[in-house]
PDB file of C-alpha atoms and ligand atoms in Angstrom:
ATOM      1  CA  MET A 272     -16.466   7.803   9.553  1.00 61.00           C
ATOM      2  CA  SER A 273     -16.029   4.003   9.851  1.00 77.00           C
ATOM      3  CA  LYS A 274     -13.721   2.577  12.486  1.00 90.00           C
ATOM      4  CA  GLU A 275      -9.962   2.267  12.280  1.00 97.00           C
ATOM      5  CA  ILE A 276      -8.635  -0.566  10.117  1.00 98.00           C
ATOM      6  CA  ASN A 277      -6.087  -2.805  11.805  1.00 98.00           C
ATOM      7  CA  ILE A 278      -4.434  -6.113  10.993  1.00 98.00           C
ATOM      8  CA  LEU A 279      -7.416  -8.056  12.401  1.00 98.00           C
ATOM      9  CA  SER A 280      -9.747  -6.334   9.941  1.00 98.00           C
ATOM     10  CA  PHE A 281      -8.279  -8.352   7.051  1.00 98.00           C
ATOM     11  CA  ALA A 282      -9.473 -11.718   8.379  1.00 97.00           C
ATOM     12  CA  LYS A 283     -12.915 -10.148   8.935  1.00 98.00           C
ATOM     13  CA  PHE A 284     -13.020  -8.744   5.404  1.00 98.00           C
ATOM     14  CA  LYS A 285     -12.318 -12.242   4.063  1.00 98.00           C
ATOM     15  CA  GLN A 286     -14.757 -13.982   6.387  1.00 98.00           C
ATOM     16  CA  LEU A 287     -17.600 -11.516   5.704  1.00 98.00           C
ATOM     17  CA  LYS A 288     -16.786 -11.360   1.973  1.00 98.00           C
ATOM     18  CA  GLN A 289     -16.501  -7.598   2.380  1.00 98.00           C
ATOM     19  CA  LYS A 290     -14.519  -6.123  -0.532  1.00 98.00           C
ATOM     20  CA  ILE A 291     -11.348  -4.254   0.426  1.00 98.00           C
ATOM     21  CA  VAL A 292     -10.912  -0.791  -1.100  1.00 98.00           C
ATOM     22  CA  ALA A 293      -7.252   0.082  -1.583  1.00 99.00           C
ATOM     23  CA  LEU A 294      -5.534   3.026  -3.285  1.00 99.00           C
ATOM     24  CA  THR A 295      -2.081   4.551  -3.431  1.00 98.00           C
ATOM     25  CA  ALA A 296      -0.958   7.873  -1.940  1.00 99.00           C
ATOM     26  CA  TYR A 297       2.400   9.611  -1.827  1.00 98.00           C
ATOM     27  CA  ASP A 298       1.532  12.904  -0.114  1.00 98.00           C
ATOM     28  CA  TYR A 299      -0.375  14.399   2.841  1.00 98.00           C
ATOM     29  CA  SER A 300      -3.308  16.086   1.075  1.00 98.00           C
ATOM     30  CA  THR A 301      -4.141  13.003  -1.014  1.00 98.00           C
ATOM     31  CA  ALA A 302      -3.909  10.810   2.084  1.00 98.00           C
ATOM     32  CA  VAL A 303      -6.380  13.053   3.941  1.00 98.00           C
ATOM     33  CA  ILE A 304      -8.927  12.746   1.098  1.00 98.00           C
ATOM     34  CA  LEU A 305      -8.536   8.955   0.835  1.00 98.00           C
ATOM     35  CA  ASP A 306      -8.868   8.572   4.594  1.00 98.00           C
ATOM     36  CA  LYS A 307     -12.040  10.676   4.625  1.00 98.00           C
ATOM     37  CA  SER A 308     -13.404   8.600   1.716  1.00 97.00           C
ATOM     38  CA  ASN A 309     -13.283   5.428   3.825  1.00 91.00           C
ATOM     39  CA  VAL A 310     -10.567   3.775   1.753  1.00 98.00           C
ATOM     40  CA  ASP A 311      -9.461   0.712   3.775  1.00 98.00           C
ATOM     41  CA  VAL A 312      -5.834   0.417   2.679  1.00 98.00           C
ATOM     42  CA  ILE A 313      -3.534   3.226   1.579  1.00 99.00           C
ATOM     43  CA  LEU A 314      -0.425   1.934  -0.141  1.00 99.00           C
ATOM     44  CA  VAL A 315       2.602   4.164  -0.390  1.00 99.00           C
ATOM     45  CA  GLY A 316       3.608   2.279  -3.501  1.00 98.00           C
ATOM     46  CA  ASP A 317       6.959   2.491  -5.202  1.00 98.00           C
ATOM     47  CA  SER A 318       4.874   3.501  -8.238  1.00 98.00           C
ATOM     48  CA  LEU A 319       5.724   6.865  -6.723  1.00 98.00           C
ATOM     49  CA  GLY A 320       8.874   6.538  -8.848  1.00 98.00           C
ATOM     50  CA  MET A 321       6.906   6.973 -12.077  1.00 97.00           C
ATOM     51  CA  VAL A 322       3.880   8.918 -10.855  1.00 98.00           C
ATOM     52  CA  ALA A 323       5.411  11.462  -8.470  1.00 98.00           C
ATOM     53  CA  LEU A 324       9.110  11.464  -9.345  1.00 98.00           C
ATOM     54  CA  GLY A 325       9.023  11.000 -13.132  1.00 97.00           C
ATOM     55  CA  TYR A 326      11.306   7.933 -13.423  1.00 98.00           C
ATOM     56  CA  PRO A 327      10.601   5.390 -16.192  1.00 97.00           C
ATOM     57  CA  THR A 328      10.393   2.440 -13.730  1.00 97.00           C
ATOM     58  CA  THR A 329      10.252   1.826  -9.976  1.00 98.00           C
ATOM     59  CA  HIS A 330      13.968   0.901  -9.884  1.00 98.00           C
ATOM     60  CA  SER A 331      15.312   4.324  -8.902  1.00 98.00           C
ATOM     61  CA  VAL A 332      13.138   4.682  -5.801  1.00 98.00           C
ATOM     62  CA  THR A 333      15.257   4.741  -2.632  1.00 98.00           C
ATOM     63  CA  MET A 334      14.563   3.988   1.011  1.00 98.00           C
ATOM     64  CA  GLU A 335      14.888   7.732   1.691  1.00 98.00           C
ATOM     65  CA  ASP A 336      12.167   8.437  -0.921  1.00 98.00           C
ATOM     66  CA  MET A 337       9.902   5.849   0.687  1.00 99.00           C
ATOM     67  CA  ILE A 338      10.485   7.157   4.220  1.00 98.00           C
ATOM     68  CA  HIS A 339       9.896  10.764   3.125  1.00 98.00           C
ATOM     69  CA  HIS A 340       6.618  10.013   1.301  1.00 99.00           C
ATOM     70  CA  THR A 341       5.334   7.490   3.845  1.00 99.00           C
ATOM     71  CA  LYS A 342       5.828  10.073   6.612  1.00 99.00           C
ATOM     72  CA  ALA A 343       3.765  12.595   4.617  1.00 98.00           C
ATOM     73  CA  VAL A 344       0.981  10.039   4.100  1.00 99.00           C
ATOM     74  CA  THR A 345       0.811   8.751   7.676  1.00 98.00           C
ATOM     75  CA  ARG A 346       0.563  12.352   8.955  1.00 98.00           C
ATOM     76  CA  GLY A 347      -2.718  12.613   7.037  1.00 98.00           C
ATOM     77  CA  VAL A 348      -4.275   9.271   8.032  1.00 98.00           C
ATOM     78  CA  LYS A 349      -6.387   8.550  11.118  1.00 98.00           C
ATOM     79  CA  ARG A 350      -8.323   5.470  10.067  1.00 98.00           C
ATOM     80  CA  ALA A 351      -6.973   3.619   7.005  1.00 98.00           C
ATOM     81  CA  PHE A 352      -4.277   0.928   7.147  1.00 98.00           C
ATOM     82  CA  VAL A 353      -1.076   2.348   5.643  1.00 99.00           C
ATOM     83  CA  VAL A 354       1.244  -0.098   3.866  1.00 99.00           C
ATOM     84  CA  ALA A 355       4.640   1.045   2.556  1.00 99.00           C
ATOM     85  CA  ASP A 356       6.475  -0.607  -0.320  1.00 98.00           C
ATOM     86  CA  MET A 357      10.009  -1.905   0.175  1.00 98.00           C
ATOM     87  CA  PRO A 358      11.825  -0.324  -2.810  1.00 98.00           C
ATOM     88  CA  PHE A 359      14.078  -2.188  -5.241  1.00 98.00           C
ATOM     89  CA  MET A 360      17.313  -3.421  -3.563  1.00 98.00           C
ATOM     90  CA  SER A 361      16.123  -2.569  -0.054  1.00 98.00           C
ATOM     91  CA  TYR A 362      15.492  -6.260   0.718  1.00 98.00           C
ATOM     92  CA  GLN A 363      17.008  -8.312  -2.138  1.00 97.00           C
ATOM     93  CA  SER A 364      20.696  -8.234  -1.182  1.00 97.00           C
ATOM     94  CA  ASP A 365      20.867  -9.492   2.389  1.00 96.00           C
ATOM     95  CA  PHE A 366      18.683 -10.478   5.279  1.00 97.00           C
ATOM     96  CA  LYS A 367      19.977  -7.934   7.838  1.00 98.00           C
ATOM     97  CA  THR A 368      19.502  -4.945   5.497  1.00 98.00           C
ATOM     98  CA  ALA A 369      15.996  -6.141   4.644  1.00 98.00           C
ATOM     99  CA  ILE A 370      14.963  -6.352   8.299  1.00 98.00           C
ATOM    100  CA  GLU A 371      16.489  -2.964   9.132  1.00 98.00           C
ATOM    101  CA  ASN A 372      14.811  -1.270   6.156  1.00 98.00           C
ATOM    102  CA  ALA A 373      11.419  -2.763   6.966  1.00 98.00           C
ATOM    103  CA  GLY A 374      11.877  -1.584  10.546  1.00 98.00           C
ATOM    104  CA  ARG A 375      12.597   1.970   9.355  1.00 98.00           C
ATOM    105  CA  LEU A 376       9.285   2.159   7.483  1.00 98.00           C
ATOM    106  CA  ILE A 377       7.458   1.269  10.705  1.00 98.00           C
ATOM    107  CA  LYS A 378       9.637   3.139  13.205  1.00 98.00           C
ATOM    108  CA  GLU A 379      10.475   6.344  11.308  1.00 98.00           C
ATOM    109  CA  ALA A 380       7.579   6.621   8.856  1.00 98.00           C
ATOM    110  CA  ASN A 381       4.783   5.147  10.970  1.00 98.00           C
ATOM    111  CA  ALA A 382       3.534   2.619   8.371  1.00 99.00           C
ATOM    112  CA  LYS A 383       1.400  -0.237   9.724  1.00 98.00           C
ATOM    113  CA  ALA A 384       2.865  -2.839   7.368  1.00 99.00           C
ATOM    114  CA  ILE A 385       5.303  -3.267   4.504  1.00 98.00           C
ATOM    115  CA  LYS A 386       4.908  -4.864   1.070  1.00 99.00           C
ATOM    116  CA  LEU A 387       7.537  -6.733  -0.894  1.00 98.00           C
ATOM    117  CA  GLU A 388       7.423  -8.320  -4.330  1.00 98.00           C
ATOM    118  CA  GLY A 389       7.716 -11.929  -5.440  1.00 98.00           C
ATOM    119  CA  VAL A 390       8.515 -15.303  -3.918  1.00 98.00           C
ATOM    120  CA  ASN A 391      11.865 -17.016  -3.370  1.00 98.00           C
ATOM    121  CA  GLN A 392      13.486 -18.604  -0.323  1.00 98.00           C
ATOM    122  CA  HIS A 393      15.134 -15.298   0.644  1.00 98.00           C
ATOM    123  CA  ASN A 394      11.806 -13.426   0.631  1.00 98.00           C
ATOM    124  CA  LEU A 395      10.017 -16.193   2.524  1.00 98.00           C
ATOM    125  CA  THR A 396      12.682 -16.104   5.271  1.00 98.00           C
ATOM    126  CA  ILE A 397      12.359 -12.307   5.501  1.00 98.00           C
ATOM    127  CA  ILE A 398       8.562 -12.541   5.730  1.00 98.00           C
ATOM    128  CA  GLU A 399       8.735 -15.179   8.488  1.00 98.00           C
ATOM    129  CA  HIS A 400      11.190 -13.097  10.469  1.00 98.00           C
ATOM    130  CA  LEU A 401       9.336  -9.797  10.029  1.00 98.00           C
ATOM    131  CA  THR A 402       6.035 -11.261  11.150  1.00 98.00           C
ATOM    132  CA  SER A 403       7.764 -12.911  14.128  1.00 98.00           C
ATOM    133  CA  ILE A 404       9.097  -9.505  15.278  1.00 98.00           C
ATOM    134  CA  GLY A 405       5.747  -7.762  14.803  1.00 98.00           C
ATOM    135  CA  ILE A 406       5.924  -6.314  11.300  1.00 98.00           C
ATOM    136  CA  PRO A 407       2.962  -7.313   9.108  1.00 98.00           C
ATOM    137  CA  VAL A 408       3.871  -8.093   5.501  1.00 99.00           C
ATOM    138  CA  MET A 409       1.752  -7.829   2.362  1.00 99.00           C
ATOM    139  CA  GLY A 410       2.837 -10.013  -0.579  1.00 98.00           C
ATOM    140  CA  HIS A 411       2.750  -9.081  -4.269  1.00 98.00           C
ATOM    141  CA  LEU A 412       2.526 -11.644  -7.090  1.00 98.00           C
ATOM    142  CA  GLY A 413       1.931 -11.748 -10.839  1.00 98.00           C
ATOM    143  CA  PHE A 414       3.426  -8.767 -12.623  1.00 98.00           C
ATOM    144  CA  THR A 415       5.838  -7.404 -10.025  1.00 98.00           C
ATOM    145  CA  PRO A 416       7.217  -4.131 -11.459  1.00 98.00           C
ATOM    146  CA  GLN A 417      10.660  -4.445  -9.836  1.00 98.00           C
ATOM    147  CA  SER A 418      11.209  -7.517 -12.083  1.00 98.00           C
ATOM    148  CA  VAL A 419      10.093  -5.797 -15.302  1.00 98.00           C
ATOM    149  CA  ASN A 420      13.483  -6.470 -16.936  1.00 98.00           C
ATOM    150  CA  ILE A 421      13.085 -10.220 -16.366  1.00 97.00           C
ATOM    151  CA  PHE A 422       9.500 -10.203 -17.644  1.00 97.00           C
ATOM    152  CA  GLY A 423      10.479  -8.179 -20.723  1.00 97.00           C
ATOM    153  CA  GLY A 424       7.743  -5.572 -20.319  1.00 96.00           C
ATOM    154  CA  ASN A 425       4.513  -4.826 -18.462  1.00 96.00           C
ATOM    155  CA  LEU A 426       3.054  -8.239 -19.271  1.00 97.00           C
ATOM    156  CA  VAL A 427       0.264 -10.381 -17.861  1.00 98.00           C
ATOM    157  CA  GLN A 428       1.710 -13.260 -15.784  1.00 98.00           C
ATOM    158  CA  GLY A 429       0.430 -16.833 -15.291  1.00 97.00           C
ATOM    159  CA  LYS A 430      -0.995 -17.132 -18.786  1.00 97.00           C
ATOM    160  CA  ASP A 431      -0.392 -20.865 -19.300  1.00 97.00           C
ATOM    161  CA  VAL A 432      -1.201 -23.836 -17.091  1.00 98.00           C
ATOM    162  CA  ASP A 433       2.319 -24.284 -15.685  1.00 98.00           C
ATOM    163  CA  LYS A 434       2.787 -20.595 -14.957  1.00 98.00           C
ATOM    164  CA  ALA A 435      -0.691 -20.303 -13.457  1.00 98.00           C
ATOM    165  CA  ASN A 436       0.011 -23.334 -11.275  1.00 98.00           C
ATOM    166  CA  LYS A 437       3.297 -21.792 -10.134  1.00 98.00           C
ATOM    167  CA  LEU A 438       1.439 -18.596  -9.122  1.00 98.00           C
ATOM    168  CA  ILE A 439      -0.989 -20.673  -7.059  1.00 98.00           C
ATOM    169  CA  THR A 440       1.906 -22.494  -5.336  1.00 98.00           C
ATOM    170  CA  ASP A 441       3.680 -19.175  -4.733  1.00 98.00           C
ATOM    171  CA  ALA A 442       0.573 -17.628  -3.192  1.00 98.00           C
ATOM    172  CA  LYS A 443       0.270 -20.574  -0.799  1.00 98.00           C
ATOM    173  CA  ALA A 444       3.951 -20.277   0.132  1.00 98.00           C
ATOM    174  CA  LEU A 445       3.462 -16.581   0.924  1.00 98.00           C
ATOM    175  CA  GLU A 446       0.442 -17.361   3.085  1.00 98.00           C
ATOM    176  CA  GLN A 447       2.397 -20.100   4.850  1.00 98.00           C
ATOM    177  CA  ALA A 448       5.260 -17.647   5.524  1.00 98.00           C
ATOM    178  CA  GLY A 449       2.826 -15.269   7.223  1.00 98.00           C
ATOM    179  CA  VAL A 450       1.688 -12.491   4.855  1.00 98.00           C
ATOM    180  CA  PHE A 451      -1.665 -10.988   5.857  1.00 98.00           C
ATOM    181  CA  SER A 452      -2.754 -10.252   2.284  1.00 98.00           C
ATOM    182  CA  ILE A 453      -1.482 -10.561  -1.299  1.00 99.00           C
ATOM    183  CA  VAL A 454      -1.649  -8.108  -4.188  1.00 99.00           C
ATOM    184  CA  LEU A 455      -2.278  -9.931  -7.476  1.00 98.00           C
ATOM    185  CA  GLU A 456      -1.194  -7.764 -10.381  1.00 98.00           C
ATOM    186  CA  MET A 457      -2.005  -8.482 -14.030  1.00 98.00           C
ATOM    187  CA  VAL A 458      -2.980 -12.131 -13.775  1.00 98.00           C
ATOM    188  CA  PRO A 459      -5.839 -13.848 -15.637  1.00 98.00           C
ATOM    189  CA  SER A 460      -9.082 -13.514 -13.673  1.00 98.00           C
ATOM    190  CA  GLN A 461      -9.544 -17.314 -13.499  1.00 98.00           C
ATOM    191  CA  VAL A 462      -6.146 -17.703 -11.849  1.00 98.00           C
ATOM    192  CA  ALA A 463      -6.900 -14.876  -9.407  1.00 98.00           C
ATOM    193  CA  LYS A 464     -10.185 -16.595  -8.557  1.00 98.00           C
ATOM    194  CA  ILE A 465      -8.502 -19.933  -7.785  1.00 98.00           C
ATOM    195  CA  ILE A 466      -5.865 -18.239  -5.609  1.00 98.00           C
ATOM    196  CA  THR A 467      -8.548 -16.246  -3.791  1.00 98.00           C
ATOM    197  CA  ASN A 468     -10.603 -19.379  -3.122  1.00 98.00           C
ATOM    198  CA  GLN A 469      -7.619 -21.386  -1.943  1.00 98.00           C
ATOM    199  CA  LEU A 470      -6.283 -18.841   0.558  1.00 98.00           C
ATOM    200  CA  ASN A 471      -7.519 -17.880   4.007  1.00 98.00           C
ATOM    201  CA  ILE A 472      -6.005 -14.402   3.649  1.00 98.00           C
ATOM    202  CA  PRO A 473      -7.496 -11.766   1.335  1.00 98.00           C
ATOM    203  CA  THR A 474      -6.238 -11.068  -2.173  1.00 99.00           C
ATOM    204  CA  ILE A 475      -6.240  -7.535  -3.556  1.00 99.00           C
ATOM    205  CA  GLY A 476      -6.317  -7.352  -7.330  1.00 98.00           C
ATOM    206  CA  ILE A 477      -5.002  -4.865  -9.856  1.00 98.00           C
ATOM    207  CA  GLY A 478      -5.717  -6.113 -13.351  1.00 98.00           C
ATOM    208  CA  ALA A 479      -6.844  -9.434 -11.851  1.00 98.00           C
ATOM    209  CA  GLY A 480     -10.603  -9.294 -12.475  1.00 98.00           C
ATOM    210  CA  HIS A 481     -13.351  -9.106  -9.876  1.00 98.00           C
ATOM    211  CA  ASN A 482     -13.047 -12.548  -8.248  1.00 98.00           C
ATOM    212  CA  VAL A 483     -10.636 -11.259  -5.616  1.00 98.00           C
ATOM    213  CA  ASP A 484     -11.201  -9.923  -2.099  1.00 98.00           C
ATOM    214  CA  GLY A 485     -10.416  -6.302  -2.929  1.00 98.00           C
ATOM    215  CA  GLN A 486      -9.151  -3.902  -5.554  1.00 98.00           C
ATOM    216  CA  ILE A 487      -6.257  -1.493  -5.676  1.00 98.00           C
ATOM    217  CA  LEU A 488      -5.476   1.198  -8.229  1.00 98.00           C
ATOM    218  CA  VAL A 489      -2.917   3.969  -8.450  1.00 98.00           C
ATOM    219  CA  THR A 490      -4.912   7.032  -7.342  1.00 98.00           C
ATOM    220  CA  ASP A 491      -3.387   9.291  -9.996  1.00 98.00           C
ATOM    221  CA  ASP A 492      -4.534   6.765 -12.649  1.00 98.00           C
ATOM    222  CA  LEU A 493      -8.091   6.600 -11.287  1.00 98.00           C
ATOM    223  CA  LEU A 494      -8.278  10.399 -11.220  1.00 98.00           C
ATOM    224  CA  GLY A 495      -6.954  10.736 -14.778  1.00 98.00           C
ATOM    225  CA  LYS A 496      -4.074  12.848 -13.446  1.00 98.00           C
ATOM    226  CA  PHE A 497      -1.177  10.587 -14.468  1.00 97.00           C
ATOM    227  CA  THR A 498      -1.699  10.034 -18.181  1.00 94.00           C
ATOM    228  CA  ASP A 499       1.755   8.950 -19.474  1.00 92.00           C
ATOM    229  CA  PHE A 500       0.249   5.499 -20.117  1.00 91.00           C
ATOM    230  CA  LYS A 501      -3.120   3.851 -19.356  1.00 95.00           C
ATOM    231  CA  PRO A 502      -3.092   0.139 -18.573  1.00 96.00           C
ATOM    232  CA  LYS A 503      -6.167  -1.858 -19.698  1.00 96.00           C
ATOM    233  CA  PHE A 504      -7.295  -2.376 -16.094  1.00 98.00           C
ATOM    234  CA  VAL A 505      -7.437   1.348 -15.248  1.00 98.00           C
ATOM    235  CA  ARG A 506     -10.783   3.112 -15.264  1.00 98.00           C
ATOM    236  CA  TYR A 507     -10.705   6.913 -15.244  1.00 97.00           C
ATOM    237  CA  TYR A 508     -13.171   8.212 -12.642  1.00 98.00           C
ATOM    238  CA  SER A 509     -12.179  11.788 -13.424  1.00 98.00           C
ATOM    239  CA  THR A 510     -10.235  13.799 -15.997  1.00 98.00           C
ATOM    240  CA  LEU A 511      -8.135  15.589 -13.444  1.00 98.00           C
ATOM    241  CA  ALA A 512      -5.231  16.367 -15.788  1.00 98.00           C
ATOM    242  CA  ASP A 513      -7.661  18.275 -18.069  1.00 98.00           C
ATOM    243  CA  ILE A 514      -9.389  19.927 -15.116  1.00 98.00           C
ATOM    244  CA  MET A 515      -6.031  21.057 -13.699  1.00 98.00           C
ATOM    245  CA  GLN A 516      -4.829  22.243 -17.104  1.00 98.00           C
ATOM    246  CA  GLU A 517      -7.949  24.352 -17.578  1.00 98.00           C
ATOM    247  CA  ALA A 518      -7.723  25.873 -14.089  1.00 98.00           C
ATOM    248  CA  ILE A 519      -4.036  26.705 -14.533  1.00 98.00           C
ATOM    249  CA  ASN A 520      -4.644  28.234 -17.982  1.00 98.00           C
ATOM    250  CA  ASN A 521      -7.411  30.406 -16.468  1.00 98.00           C
ATOM    251  CA  TYR A 522      -5.107  31.512 -13.665  1.00 98.00           C
ATOM    252  CA  ALA A 523      -2.316  32.347 -16.137  1.00 98.00           C
ATOM    253  CA  ASN A 524      -4.712  34.404 -18.274  1.00 98.00           C
ATOM    254  CA  ASP A 525      -6.027  36.260 -15.220  1.00 98.00           C
ATOM    255  CA  VAL A 526      -2.487  37.108 -14.091  1.00 98.00           C
ATOM    256  CA  LYS A 527      -1.490  38.315 -17.593  1.00 98.00           C
ATOM    257  CA  THR A 528      -4.602  40.511 -17.860  1.00 98.00           C
ATOM    258  CA  ALA A 529      -4.378  41.768 -14.233  1.00 98.00           C
ATOM    259  CA  LYS A 530      -7.714  40.123 -13.337  1.00 98.00           C
ATOM    260  CA  PHE A 531      -6.047  38.329 -10.472  1.00 98.00           C
ATOM    261  CA  PRO A 532      -5.929  39.219  -7.630  1.00 98.00           C
ATOM    262  CA  LEU A 533      -9.027  41.353  -7.005  1.00 97.00           C
ATOM    263  CA  ALA A 534      -9.188  43.912  -4.200  1.00 96.00           C
ATOM    264  CA  ASN A 535     -10.944  41.452  -1.895  1.00 97.00           C
ATOM    265  CA  GLU A 536      -8.111  38.968  -2.470  1.00 97.00           C
ATOM    266  CA  SER A 537      -5.487  41.480  -1.238  1.00 97.00           C
ATOM    267  CA  PHE A 538      -4.503  43.119   2.082  1.00 98.00           C
ATOM    268  CA  HIS A 539      -4.931  46.873   2.641  1.00 97.00           C
ATOM    269  CA  LEU A 540      -3.651  49.647   4.893  1.00 97.00           C
ATOM    270  CA  ASP A 541      -6.184  51.871   6.704  1.00 97.00           C
ATOM    271  CA  GLU A 542      -6.936  55.037   4.725  1.00 97.00           C
ATOM    272  CA  MET A 543      -5.148  57.218   7.315  1.00 97.00           C
ATOM    273  CA  ASP A 544      -2.041  55.053   7.283  1.00 98.00           C
ATOM    274  CA  GLU A 545      -2.042  55.074   3.510  1.00 96.00           C
ATOM    275  CA  MET A 546      -2.179  58.870   3.388  1.00 97.00           C
ATOM    276  CA  GLN A 547       0.581  59.215   5.996  1.00 97.00           C
ATOM    277  CA  LEU A 548       2.768  56.743   4.153  1.00 96.00           C
ATOM    278  CA  GLU A 549       2.239  58.562   0.863  1.00 96.00           C
ATOM    279  CA  SER A 550       3.229  61.925   2.348  1.00 96.00           C
ATOM    280  CA  LEU A 551       6.307  60.298   3.910  1.00 96.00           C
ATOM    281  CA  ILE A 552       7.444  58.652   0.696  1.00 94.00           C
ATOM    282  CA  GLY A 553       6.461  61.485  -1.596  1.00 83.00           C
ATOM    283  CA  SER A 554       4.148  61.788  -4.543  1.00 56.00           C
ATOM    284  CA  LYS A 555       6.026  59.417  -6.934  1.00 57.00           C
ATOM    285  CA  ASN A 556       4.051  56.411  -5.677  1.00 51.00           C
TER     286      ASN A 556
HETATM  287  O1  KIV B 111       3.626   0.518  -6.327  1.00 58.37           O
HETATM  288  C1  KIV B 111       2.388   0.385  -6.400  1.00 58.37           C
HETATM  289  O2  KIV B 111       1.633   1.354  -6.528  1.00 58.37           O
HETATM  290  C2  KIV B 111       1.847  -0.969  -6.322  1.00 58.37           C
HETATM  291  C3  KIV B 111       0.405  -1.149  -6.650  1.00 58.37           C
HETATM  292  C4  KIV B 111       0.170  -0.888  -8.074  1.00 58.37           C
HETATM  293  C5  KIV B 111      -0.091  -2.469  -6.241  1.00 58.37           C
HETATM  294  O3  KIV B 111       2.556  -1.864  -6.013  1.00 58.37           O
END
């Protein structure tokens, strides 16, 4: 197993042009597998809202949801760097609440860093303060799902010169404020390349092409387990939903036809005890 990833690893990844492998997790058993697979960054993303909790967007995810799932993930991780998402309205309303909520993800849930979406003066002030009190922050630009209602759908961002230029300026502002890395979601690959070349911190792309410092996907997408929708940038590395469906159908059939469990999958009394019990209870059994 490779050595533990810490905040200093990110500068090294960038310097050595070593691609960062990032994936999401929301539960213990998935986290254990990702950690054993040498994934560098495990994000407890607020995509948990859609993928694990069945909401249509990330908006309904609460701080309690994030704490609960981040705790489960960090219990399974020994080596990877765990980042927890700040859910919608946990940092947007006021500065004090934002700092307290970020602190909870570190203190109660054991995350190594937090991620928040977008750039504005409020966010930049939060990022500066969090880094000054020892909480690493990951930025997130491009399509930021918490702003889906402003974007008008799951749409690629930065598609004309002005918007692309604004993304570049925003990325620099985030770096200046102190983020250690930036997720670039659904931006044209040329724009992602410029941002990546202009920053000293690594970029991690999702739907941003290959000219970035790392890639992140939602694990349930990659595994073909969450199939409600398939964005263009997702590649299925498995057909887990089908595999699970088949296994569960087989189990159901075996139960219905009494093929499960077999004798060697059950517990048994000694023969003597069985006979004694039968004579005690009577012959009906
Ligand atoms: O919530 C999430 O899973 C994310 C990734 C898709 C980057 O933010």
